[in-house]
mmCIF file of C-alpha atoms in Angstrom:
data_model
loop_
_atom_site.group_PDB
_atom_site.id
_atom_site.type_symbol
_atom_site.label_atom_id
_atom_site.label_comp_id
_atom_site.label_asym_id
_atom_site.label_seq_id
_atom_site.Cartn_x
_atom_site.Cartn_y
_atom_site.Cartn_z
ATOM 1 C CA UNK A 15 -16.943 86.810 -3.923
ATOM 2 C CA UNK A 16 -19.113 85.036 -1.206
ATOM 3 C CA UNK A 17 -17.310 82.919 1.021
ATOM 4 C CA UNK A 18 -19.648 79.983 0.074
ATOM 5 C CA UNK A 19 -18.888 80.262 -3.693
ATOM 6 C CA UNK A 20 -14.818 80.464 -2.491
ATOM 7 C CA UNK A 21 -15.624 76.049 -0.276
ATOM 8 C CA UNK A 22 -17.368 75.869 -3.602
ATOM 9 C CA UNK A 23 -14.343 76.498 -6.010
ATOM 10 C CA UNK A 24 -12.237 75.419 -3.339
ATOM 11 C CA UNK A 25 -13.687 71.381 -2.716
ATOM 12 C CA UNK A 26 -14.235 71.349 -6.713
ATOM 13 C CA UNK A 27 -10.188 72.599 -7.004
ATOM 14 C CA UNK A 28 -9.173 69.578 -4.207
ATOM 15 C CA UNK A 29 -11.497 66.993 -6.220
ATOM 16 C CA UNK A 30 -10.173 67.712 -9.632
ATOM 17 C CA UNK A 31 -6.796 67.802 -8.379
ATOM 18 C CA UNK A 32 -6.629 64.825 -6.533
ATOM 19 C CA UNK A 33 -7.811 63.399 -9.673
ATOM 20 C CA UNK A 34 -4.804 63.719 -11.105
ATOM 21 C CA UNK A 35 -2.419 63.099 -8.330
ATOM 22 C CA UNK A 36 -4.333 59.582 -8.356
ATOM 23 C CA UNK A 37 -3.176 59.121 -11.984
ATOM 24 C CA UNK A 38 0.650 60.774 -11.154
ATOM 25 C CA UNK A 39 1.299 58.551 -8.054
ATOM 26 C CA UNK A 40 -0.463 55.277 -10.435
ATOM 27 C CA UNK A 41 1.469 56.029 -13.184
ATOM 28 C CA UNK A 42 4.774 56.376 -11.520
ATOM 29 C CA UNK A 43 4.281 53.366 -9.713
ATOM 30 C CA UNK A 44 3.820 51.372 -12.258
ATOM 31 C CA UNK A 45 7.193 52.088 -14.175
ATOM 32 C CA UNK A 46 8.921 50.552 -11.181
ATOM 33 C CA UNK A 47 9.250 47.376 -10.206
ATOM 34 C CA UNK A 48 10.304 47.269 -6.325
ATOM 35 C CA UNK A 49 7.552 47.781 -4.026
ATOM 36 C CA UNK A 50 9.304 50.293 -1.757
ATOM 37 C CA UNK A 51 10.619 52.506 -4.307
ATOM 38 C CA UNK A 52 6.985 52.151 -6.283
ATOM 39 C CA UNK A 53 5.228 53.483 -2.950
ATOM 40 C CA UNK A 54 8.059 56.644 -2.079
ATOM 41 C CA UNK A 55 7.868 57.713 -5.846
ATOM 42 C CA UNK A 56 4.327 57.154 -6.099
ATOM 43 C CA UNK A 57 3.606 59.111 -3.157
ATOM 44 C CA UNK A 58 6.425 61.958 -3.595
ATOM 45 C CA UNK A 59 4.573 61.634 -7.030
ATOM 46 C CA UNK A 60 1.273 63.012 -4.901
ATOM 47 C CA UNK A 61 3.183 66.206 -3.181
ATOM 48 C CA UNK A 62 4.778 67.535 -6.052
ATOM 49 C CA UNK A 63 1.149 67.298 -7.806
ATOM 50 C CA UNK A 64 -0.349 69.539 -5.001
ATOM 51 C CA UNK A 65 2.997 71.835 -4.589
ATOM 52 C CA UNK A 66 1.849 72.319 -8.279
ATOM 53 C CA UNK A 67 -1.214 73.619 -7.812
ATOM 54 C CA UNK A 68 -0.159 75.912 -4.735
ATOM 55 C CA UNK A 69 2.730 77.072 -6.768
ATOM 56 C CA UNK A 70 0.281 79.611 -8.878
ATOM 57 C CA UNK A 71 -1.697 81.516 -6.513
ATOM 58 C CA UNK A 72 1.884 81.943 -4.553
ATOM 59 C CA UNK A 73 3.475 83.041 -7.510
ATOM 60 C CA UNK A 74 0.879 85.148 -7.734
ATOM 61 C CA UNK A 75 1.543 86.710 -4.461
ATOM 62 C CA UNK A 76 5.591 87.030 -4.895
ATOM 63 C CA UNK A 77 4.692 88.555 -8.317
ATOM 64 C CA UNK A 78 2.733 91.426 -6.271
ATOM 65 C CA UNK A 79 5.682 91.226 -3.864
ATOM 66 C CA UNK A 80 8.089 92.174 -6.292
ATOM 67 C CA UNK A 81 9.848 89.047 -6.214
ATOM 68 C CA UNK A 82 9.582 88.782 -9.695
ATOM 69 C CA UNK A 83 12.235 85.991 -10.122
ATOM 70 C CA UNK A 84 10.952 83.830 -7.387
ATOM 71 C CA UNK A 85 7.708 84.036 -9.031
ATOM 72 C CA UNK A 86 9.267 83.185 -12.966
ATOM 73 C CA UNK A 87 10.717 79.628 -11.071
ATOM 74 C CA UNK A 88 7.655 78.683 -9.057
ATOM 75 C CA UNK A 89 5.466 78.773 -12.560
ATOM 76 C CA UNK A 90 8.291 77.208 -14.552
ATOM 77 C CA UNK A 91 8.683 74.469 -11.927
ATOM 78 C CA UNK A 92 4.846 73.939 -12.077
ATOM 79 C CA UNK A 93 4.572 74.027 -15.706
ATOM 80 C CA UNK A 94 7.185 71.210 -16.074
ATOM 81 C CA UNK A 95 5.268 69.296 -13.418
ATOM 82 C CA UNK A 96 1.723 69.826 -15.078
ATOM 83 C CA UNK A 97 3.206 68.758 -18.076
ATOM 84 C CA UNK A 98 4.327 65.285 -16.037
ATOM 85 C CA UNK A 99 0.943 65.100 -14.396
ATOM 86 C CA UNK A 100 -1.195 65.802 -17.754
ATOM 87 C CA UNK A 101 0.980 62.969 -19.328
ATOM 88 C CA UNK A 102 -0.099 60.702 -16.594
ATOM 89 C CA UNK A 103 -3.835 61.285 -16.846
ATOM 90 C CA UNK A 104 -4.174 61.234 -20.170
ATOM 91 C CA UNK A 105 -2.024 58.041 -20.361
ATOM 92 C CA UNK A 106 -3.819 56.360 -17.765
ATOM 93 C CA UNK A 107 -7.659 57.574 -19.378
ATOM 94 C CA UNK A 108 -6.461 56.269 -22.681
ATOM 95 C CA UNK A 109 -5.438 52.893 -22.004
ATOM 96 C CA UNK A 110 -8.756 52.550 -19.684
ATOM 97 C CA UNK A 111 -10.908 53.323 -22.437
ATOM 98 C CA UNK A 112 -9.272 50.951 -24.950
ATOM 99 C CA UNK A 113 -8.979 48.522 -22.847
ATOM 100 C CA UNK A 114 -11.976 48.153 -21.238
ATOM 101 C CA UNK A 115 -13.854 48.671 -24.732
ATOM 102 C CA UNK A 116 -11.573 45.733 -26.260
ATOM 103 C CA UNK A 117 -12.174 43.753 -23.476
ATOM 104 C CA UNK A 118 -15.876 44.182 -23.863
ATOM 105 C CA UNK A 119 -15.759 43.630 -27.553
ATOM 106 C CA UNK A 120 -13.371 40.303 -27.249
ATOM 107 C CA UNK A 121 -15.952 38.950 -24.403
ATOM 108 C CA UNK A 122 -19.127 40.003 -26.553
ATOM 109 C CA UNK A 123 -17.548 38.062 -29.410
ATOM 110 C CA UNK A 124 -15.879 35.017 -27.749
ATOM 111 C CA UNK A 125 -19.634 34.060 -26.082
ATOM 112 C CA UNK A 126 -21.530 34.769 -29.273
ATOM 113 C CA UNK A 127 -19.386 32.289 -30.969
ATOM 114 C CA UNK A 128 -19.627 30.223 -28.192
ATOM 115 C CA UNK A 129 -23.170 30.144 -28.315
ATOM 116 C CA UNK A 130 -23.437 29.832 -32.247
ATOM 117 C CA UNK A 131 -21.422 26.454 -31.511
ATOM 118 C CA UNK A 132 -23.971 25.172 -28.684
ATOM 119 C CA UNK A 133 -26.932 26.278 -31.050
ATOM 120 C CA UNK A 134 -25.395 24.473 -34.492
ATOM 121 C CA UNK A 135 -24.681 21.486 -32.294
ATOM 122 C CA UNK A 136 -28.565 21.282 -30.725
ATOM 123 C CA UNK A 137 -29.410 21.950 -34.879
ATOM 124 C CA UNK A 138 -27.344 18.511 -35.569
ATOM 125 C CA UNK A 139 -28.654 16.351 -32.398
ATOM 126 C CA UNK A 140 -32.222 17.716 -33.454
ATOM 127 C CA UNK A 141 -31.763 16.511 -37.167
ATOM 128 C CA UNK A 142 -30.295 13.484 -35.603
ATOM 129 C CA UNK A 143 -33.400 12.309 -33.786
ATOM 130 C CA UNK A 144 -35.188 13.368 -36.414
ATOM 131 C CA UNK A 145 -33.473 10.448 -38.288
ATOM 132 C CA UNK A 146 -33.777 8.267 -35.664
ATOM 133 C CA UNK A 147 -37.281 8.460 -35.553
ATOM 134 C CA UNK A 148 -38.009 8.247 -38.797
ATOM 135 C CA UNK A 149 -35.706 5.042 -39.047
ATOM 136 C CA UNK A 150 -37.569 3.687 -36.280
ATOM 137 C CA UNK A 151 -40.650 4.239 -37.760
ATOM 138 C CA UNK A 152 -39.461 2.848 -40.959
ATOM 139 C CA UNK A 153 -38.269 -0.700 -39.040
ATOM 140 C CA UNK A 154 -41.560 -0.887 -36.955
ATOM 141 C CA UNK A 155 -43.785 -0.434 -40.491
ATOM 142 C CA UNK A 156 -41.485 -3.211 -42.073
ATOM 143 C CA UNK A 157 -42.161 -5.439 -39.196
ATOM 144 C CA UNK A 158 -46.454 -5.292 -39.516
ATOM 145 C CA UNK A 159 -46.175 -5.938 -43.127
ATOM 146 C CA UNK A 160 -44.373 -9.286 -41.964
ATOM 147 C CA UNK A 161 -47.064 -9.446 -39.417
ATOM 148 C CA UNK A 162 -44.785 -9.411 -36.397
ATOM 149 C CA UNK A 163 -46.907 -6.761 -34.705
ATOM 150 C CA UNK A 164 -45.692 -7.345 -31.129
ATOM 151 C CA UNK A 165 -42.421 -6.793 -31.925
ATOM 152 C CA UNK A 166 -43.011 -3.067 -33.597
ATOM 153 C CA UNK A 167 -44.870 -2.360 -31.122
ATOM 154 C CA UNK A 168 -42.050 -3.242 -28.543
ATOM 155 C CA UNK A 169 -39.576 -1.282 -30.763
ATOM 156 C CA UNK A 170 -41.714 2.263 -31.173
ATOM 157 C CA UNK A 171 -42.815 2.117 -27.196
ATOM 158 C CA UNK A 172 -38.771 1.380 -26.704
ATOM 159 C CA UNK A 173 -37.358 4.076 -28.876
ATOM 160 C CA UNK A 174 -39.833 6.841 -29.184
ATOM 161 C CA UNK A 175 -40.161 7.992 -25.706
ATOM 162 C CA UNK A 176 -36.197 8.183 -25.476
ATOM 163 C CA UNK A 177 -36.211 10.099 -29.160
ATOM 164 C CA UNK A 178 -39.031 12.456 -27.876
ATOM 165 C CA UNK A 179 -37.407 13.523 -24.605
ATOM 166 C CA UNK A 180 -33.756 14.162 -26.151
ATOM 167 C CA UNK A 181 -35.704 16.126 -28.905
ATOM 168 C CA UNK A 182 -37.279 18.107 -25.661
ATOM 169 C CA UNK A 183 -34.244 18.952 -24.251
ATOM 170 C CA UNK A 184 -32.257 20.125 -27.806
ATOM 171 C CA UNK A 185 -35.010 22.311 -27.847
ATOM 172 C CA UNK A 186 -35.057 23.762 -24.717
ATOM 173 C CA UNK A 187 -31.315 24.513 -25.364
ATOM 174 C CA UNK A 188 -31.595 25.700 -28.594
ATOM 175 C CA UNK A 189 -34.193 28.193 -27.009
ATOM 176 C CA UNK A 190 -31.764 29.392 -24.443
ATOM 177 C CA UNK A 191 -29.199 29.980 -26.964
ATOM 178 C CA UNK A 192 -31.316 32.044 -29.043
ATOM 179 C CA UNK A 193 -32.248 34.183 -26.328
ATOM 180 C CA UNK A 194 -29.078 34.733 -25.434
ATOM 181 C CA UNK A 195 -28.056 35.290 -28.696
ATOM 182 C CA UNK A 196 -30.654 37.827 -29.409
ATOM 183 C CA UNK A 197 -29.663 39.790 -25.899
ATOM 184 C CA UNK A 198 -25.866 40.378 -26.575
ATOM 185 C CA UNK A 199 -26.076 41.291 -30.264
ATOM 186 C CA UNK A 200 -28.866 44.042 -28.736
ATOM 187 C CA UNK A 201 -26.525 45.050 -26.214
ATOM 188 C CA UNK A 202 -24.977 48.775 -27.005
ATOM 189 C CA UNK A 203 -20.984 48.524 -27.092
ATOM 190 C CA UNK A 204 -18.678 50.141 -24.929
ATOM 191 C CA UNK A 205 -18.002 53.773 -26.409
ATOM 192 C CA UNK A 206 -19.885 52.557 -29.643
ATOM 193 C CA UNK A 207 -18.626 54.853 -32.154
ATOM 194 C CA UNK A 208 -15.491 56.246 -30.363
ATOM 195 C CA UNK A 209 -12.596 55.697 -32.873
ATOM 196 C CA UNK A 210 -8.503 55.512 -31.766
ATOM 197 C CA UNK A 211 -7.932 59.081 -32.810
ATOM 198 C CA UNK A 212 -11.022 60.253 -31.478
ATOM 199 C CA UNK A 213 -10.302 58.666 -27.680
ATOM 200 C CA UNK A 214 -6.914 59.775 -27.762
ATOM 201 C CA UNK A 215 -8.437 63.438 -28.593
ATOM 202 C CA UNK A 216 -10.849 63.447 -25.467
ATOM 203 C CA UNK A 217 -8.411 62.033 -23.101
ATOM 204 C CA UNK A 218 -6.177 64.887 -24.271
ATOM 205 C CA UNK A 219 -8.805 67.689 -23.452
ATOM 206 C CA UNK A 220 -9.689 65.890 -20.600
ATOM 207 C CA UNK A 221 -6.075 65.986 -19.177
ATOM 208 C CA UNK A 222 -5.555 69.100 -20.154
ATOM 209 C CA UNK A 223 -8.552 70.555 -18.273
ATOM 210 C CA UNK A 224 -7.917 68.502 -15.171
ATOM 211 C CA UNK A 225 -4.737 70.945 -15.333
ATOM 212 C CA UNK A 226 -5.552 73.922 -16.106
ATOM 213 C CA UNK A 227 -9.410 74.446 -14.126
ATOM 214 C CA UNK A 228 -7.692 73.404 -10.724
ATOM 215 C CA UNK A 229 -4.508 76.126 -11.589
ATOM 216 C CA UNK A 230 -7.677 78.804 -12.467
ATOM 217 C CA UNK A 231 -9.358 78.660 -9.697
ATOM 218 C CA UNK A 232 -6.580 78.524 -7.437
ATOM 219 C CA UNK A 233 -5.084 81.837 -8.758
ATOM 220 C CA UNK A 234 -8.934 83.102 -8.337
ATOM 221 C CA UNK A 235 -9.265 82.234 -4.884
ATOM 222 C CA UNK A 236 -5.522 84.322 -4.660
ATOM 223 C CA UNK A 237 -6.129 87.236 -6.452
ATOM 224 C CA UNK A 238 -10.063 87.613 -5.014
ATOM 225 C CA UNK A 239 -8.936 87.045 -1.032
ATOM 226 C CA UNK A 240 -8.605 90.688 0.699
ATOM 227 C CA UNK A 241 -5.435 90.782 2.820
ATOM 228 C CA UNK A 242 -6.206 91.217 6.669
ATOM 229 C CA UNK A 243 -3.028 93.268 7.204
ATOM 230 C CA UNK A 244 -2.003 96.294 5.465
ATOM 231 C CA UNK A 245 1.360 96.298 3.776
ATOM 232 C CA UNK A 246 4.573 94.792 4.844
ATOM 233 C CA UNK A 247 6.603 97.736 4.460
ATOM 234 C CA UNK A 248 7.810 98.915 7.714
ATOM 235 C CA UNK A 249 6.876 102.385 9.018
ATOM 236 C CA UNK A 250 9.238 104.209 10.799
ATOM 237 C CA UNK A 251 8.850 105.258 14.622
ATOM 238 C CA UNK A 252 8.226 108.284 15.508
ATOM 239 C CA UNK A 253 9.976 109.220 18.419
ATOM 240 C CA UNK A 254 8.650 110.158 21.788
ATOM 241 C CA UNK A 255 10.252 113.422 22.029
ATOM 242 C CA UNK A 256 10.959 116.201 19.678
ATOM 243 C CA UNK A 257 14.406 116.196 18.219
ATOM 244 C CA UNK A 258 16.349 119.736 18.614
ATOM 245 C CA UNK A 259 18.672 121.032 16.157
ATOM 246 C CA UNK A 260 21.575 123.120 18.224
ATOM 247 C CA UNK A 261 20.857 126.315 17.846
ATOM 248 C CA UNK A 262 23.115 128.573 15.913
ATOM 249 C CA UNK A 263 23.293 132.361 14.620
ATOM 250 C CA UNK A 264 21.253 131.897 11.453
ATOM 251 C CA UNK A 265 18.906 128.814 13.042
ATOM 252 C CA UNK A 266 15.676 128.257 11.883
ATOM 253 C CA UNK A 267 13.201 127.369 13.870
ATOM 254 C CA UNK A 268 13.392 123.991 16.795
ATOM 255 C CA UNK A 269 12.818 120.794 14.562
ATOM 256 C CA UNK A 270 9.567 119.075 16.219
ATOM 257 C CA UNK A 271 8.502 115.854 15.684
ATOM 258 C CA UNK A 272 9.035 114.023 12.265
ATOM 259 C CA UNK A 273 6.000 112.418 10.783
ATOM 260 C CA UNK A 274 6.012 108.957 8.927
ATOM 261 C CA UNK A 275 5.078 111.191 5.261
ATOM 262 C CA UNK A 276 6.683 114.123 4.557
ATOM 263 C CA UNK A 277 4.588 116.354 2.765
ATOM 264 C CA UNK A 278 6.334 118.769 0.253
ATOM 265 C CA UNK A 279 3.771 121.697 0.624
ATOM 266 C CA UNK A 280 0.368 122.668 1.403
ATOM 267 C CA UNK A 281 -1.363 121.075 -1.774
ATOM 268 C CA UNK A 282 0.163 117.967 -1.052
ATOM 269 C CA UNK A 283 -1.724 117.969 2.489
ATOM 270 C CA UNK A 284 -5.006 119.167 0.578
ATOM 271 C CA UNK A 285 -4.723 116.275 -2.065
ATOM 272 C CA UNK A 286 -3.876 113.746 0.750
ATOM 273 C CA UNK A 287 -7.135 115.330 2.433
ATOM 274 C CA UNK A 288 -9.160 114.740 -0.573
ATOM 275 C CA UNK A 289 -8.015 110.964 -0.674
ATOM 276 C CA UNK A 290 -9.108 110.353 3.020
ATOM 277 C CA UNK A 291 -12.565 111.852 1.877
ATOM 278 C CA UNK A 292 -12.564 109.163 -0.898
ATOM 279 C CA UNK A 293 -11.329 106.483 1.446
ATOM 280 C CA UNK A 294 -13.649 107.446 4.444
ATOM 281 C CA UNK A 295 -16.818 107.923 2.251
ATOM 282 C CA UNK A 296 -16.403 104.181 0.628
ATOM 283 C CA UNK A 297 -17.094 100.673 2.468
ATOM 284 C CA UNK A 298 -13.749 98.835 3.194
ATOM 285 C CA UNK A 299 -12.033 97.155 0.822
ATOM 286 C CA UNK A 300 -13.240 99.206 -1.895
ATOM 287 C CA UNK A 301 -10.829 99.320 -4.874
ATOM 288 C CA UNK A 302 -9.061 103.090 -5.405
ATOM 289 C CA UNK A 303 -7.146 102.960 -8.568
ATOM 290 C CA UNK A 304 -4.687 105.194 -9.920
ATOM 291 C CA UNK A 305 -6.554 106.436 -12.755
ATOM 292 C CA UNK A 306 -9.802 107.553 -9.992
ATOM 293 C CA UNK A 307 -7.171 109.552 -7.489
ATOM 294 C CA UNK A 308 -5.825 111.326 -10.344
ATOM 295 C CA UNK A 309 -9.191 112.414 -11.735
ATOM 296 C CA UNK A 310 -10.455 113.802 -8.393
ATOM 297 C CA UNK A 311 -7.784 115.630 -7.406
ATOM 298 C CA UNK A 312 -7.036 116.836 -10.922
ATOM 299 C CA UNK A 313 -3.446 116.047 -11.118
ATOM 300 C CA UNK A 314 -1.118 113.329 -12.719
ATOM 301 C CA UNK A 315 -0.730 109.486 -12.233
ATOM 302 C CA UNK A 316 3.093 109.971 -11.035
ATOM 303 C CA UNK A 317 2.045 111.917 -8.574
ATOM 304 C CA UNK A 318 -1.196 110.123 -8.142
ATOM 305 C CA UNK A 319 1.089 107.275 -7.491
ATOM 306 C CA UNK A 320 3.387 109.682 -4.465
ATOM 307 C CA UNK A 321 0.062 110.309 -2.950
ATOM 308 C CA UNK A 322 -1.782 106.918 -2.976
ATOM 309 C CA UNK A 323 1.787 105.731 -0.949
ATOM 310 C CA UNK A 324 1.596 108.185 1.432
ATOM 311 C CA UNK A 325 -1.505 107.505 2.122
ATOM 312 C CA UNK A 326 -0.643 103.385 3.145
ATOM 313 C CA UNK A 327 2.228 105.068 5.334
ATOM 314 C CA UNK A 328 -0.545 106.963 7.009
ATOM 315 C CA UNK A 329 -2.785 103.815 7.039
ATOM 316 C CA UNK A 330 -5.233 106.034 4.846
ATOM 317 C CA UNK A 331 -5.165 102.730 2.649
ATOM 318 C CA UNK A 332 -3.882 99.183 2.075
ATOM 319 C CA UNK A 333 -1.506 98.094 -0.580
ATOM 320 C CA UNK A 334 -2.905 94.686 -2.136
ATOM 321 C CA UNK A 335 -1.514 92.298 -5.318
ATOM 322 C CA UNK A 336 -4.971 94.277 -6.731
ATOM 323 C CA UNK A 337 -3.803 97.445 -6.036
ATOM 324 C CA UNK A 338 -4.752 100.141 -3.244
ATOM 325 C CA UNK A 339 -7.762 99.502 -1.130
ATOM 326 C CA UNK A 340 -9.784 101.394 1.926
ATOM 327 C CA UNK A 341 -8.621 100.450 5.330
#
């Protein structure tokens, strides 16, 4: 993998995961009461959410270790705590959703019948003057067919200015009601559509993801990063001098100098030769499996498996939780 796709998956892992220690350390904090406790549980909240993403690739590693049972604990410990965290987010994505959408939905409906009020009242006052008018009209008629002229004159120039401007400005509300009006009832709604069950579904998924796709790439990063130092198993030294057997009747010949793989005969030392060929004539880091040794030296995956060991003693090759590379 190139090492700018591993930042890549790496700053996408940290974003996603601090997503949900956000919604951890919120939703702990919120089911206590005193301030101190509700900022150490809130924030001890926040470590155990990233000791739960560490927890796989390093299980990971114990698991090609051999430590087996440390491994088992450190994924049981971070399933328990995903299961906390997914809780968490999709609690706290849930009761966002509804809430905000009711709260959107209650204000929507509150102002339009607000507004329906203000727009029924400016209906009234404009039937109203309306009346008025008409009333005044009706006195001011009455008055010229008793010939007082003056006086309905006095009366219409009185009232009818007043009626007209009061009519002006009923209007002029009425029209800015019905705008707005017309602008929130055209106005999409929050998550138009999106049922209970259906929220509660997403928020579910979404949790869950936030969960798992951190965990994923974590163990990727793990599995695909090539060790810088061969295996931890410790070699023997080989001492300085030769080591003499005392020398008897029947001795064999002096003991010289033991070497970190003892090889059982001659074909051994020919198959370990044809392994360095494979090792020397591939780029480092290249995979050997089991299943390839075997096949070119024609013999079986037990002792496939002798050879490719004595070959990391030798530092021939490097023992990996992928198996046996090229030094």
């Amino acid at each position: 993998m190139p090492a700018w796709a591993r930042w890549v998956l790496l700053i996408i892992a940290v974003a996603l995961g601090s997503v949900t220690a956000l919604s951890v350390s919120t939703a702990v904090g919120a089911l206590i009461a005193d301030p101190l406790l509700s900022r150490v549980y809130a924030g001890a909240a926040v470590l155990l959410d990233a000791y739960k993403y560490l927890a796989w690739p390093i299980a990971l590693g114990l698991s090609g270790a051999g430590r087996k049972g440390y491994a088992f604990l450190m994924i049981a410990t971070a399933l328990v705590l995903g299961a906390v965290s997914a809780w968490a987010t999709y609690d706290r994505a849930l009761t966002a959703v509804l809430t905000d959408q009711a709260r959107k939905v209650a204000i929507v409906e509150q102002r339009i019948a607000d507004l329906q009020t203000v727009r029924a009242d400016a209906l009234t006052r404009l039937a109203t003057l309306d009346d008025e008018a008409r009333s005044i009209g009706e006195q001011a008629r009455q008055l010229r067919e008793r010939d007082i002229v003056t006086k309905a004159q006095l009366l219409e120039n009185a009232a009818l200015p007043r009626i007209a401007a009061q009519r002006e400005q009923a209007l002029l509300r009425l029209d800015r009601v019905s705008l707005e009006l017309t602008e929130l009832r055209s106005q999409p709604q929050a998550a138009a559509g999106l049922t209970e069950l259906l929220a509660m579904v997403l928020c579910g998924f979404f949790a869950l993801a936030l969960e798992v796709v951190p965990a994923l790439i974590g163990a990727v990063l793990r599995l695909s990063a090539p060790l810088a130092t061969a295996s931890a198993t410790p070699v023997a030294q080989v001492p300085a001098t030769p080591v003499m057997r005392p020398a008897t009747a029947d001795a064999g010949p002096v003991a010289t100098a033991a070497t970190p793989v003892a090889v059982e005969s001659a074909t051994d030392e020919a198959l370990l030769q044809t392994i360095r060929e494979m090792a020397q004539g591939a780029p480092p880091g290249t995979a050997l499996t089991v299943r390839d040794v075997a096949a070119s030296a024609r013999v079986g995956t037990h002792r496939a498996t002798k050879l490719l060991r004595a070959a990391v003693e030798l530092g021939e090759l490097r023992k990996t939780t992928s198996g046996y590379v090229t030094a």
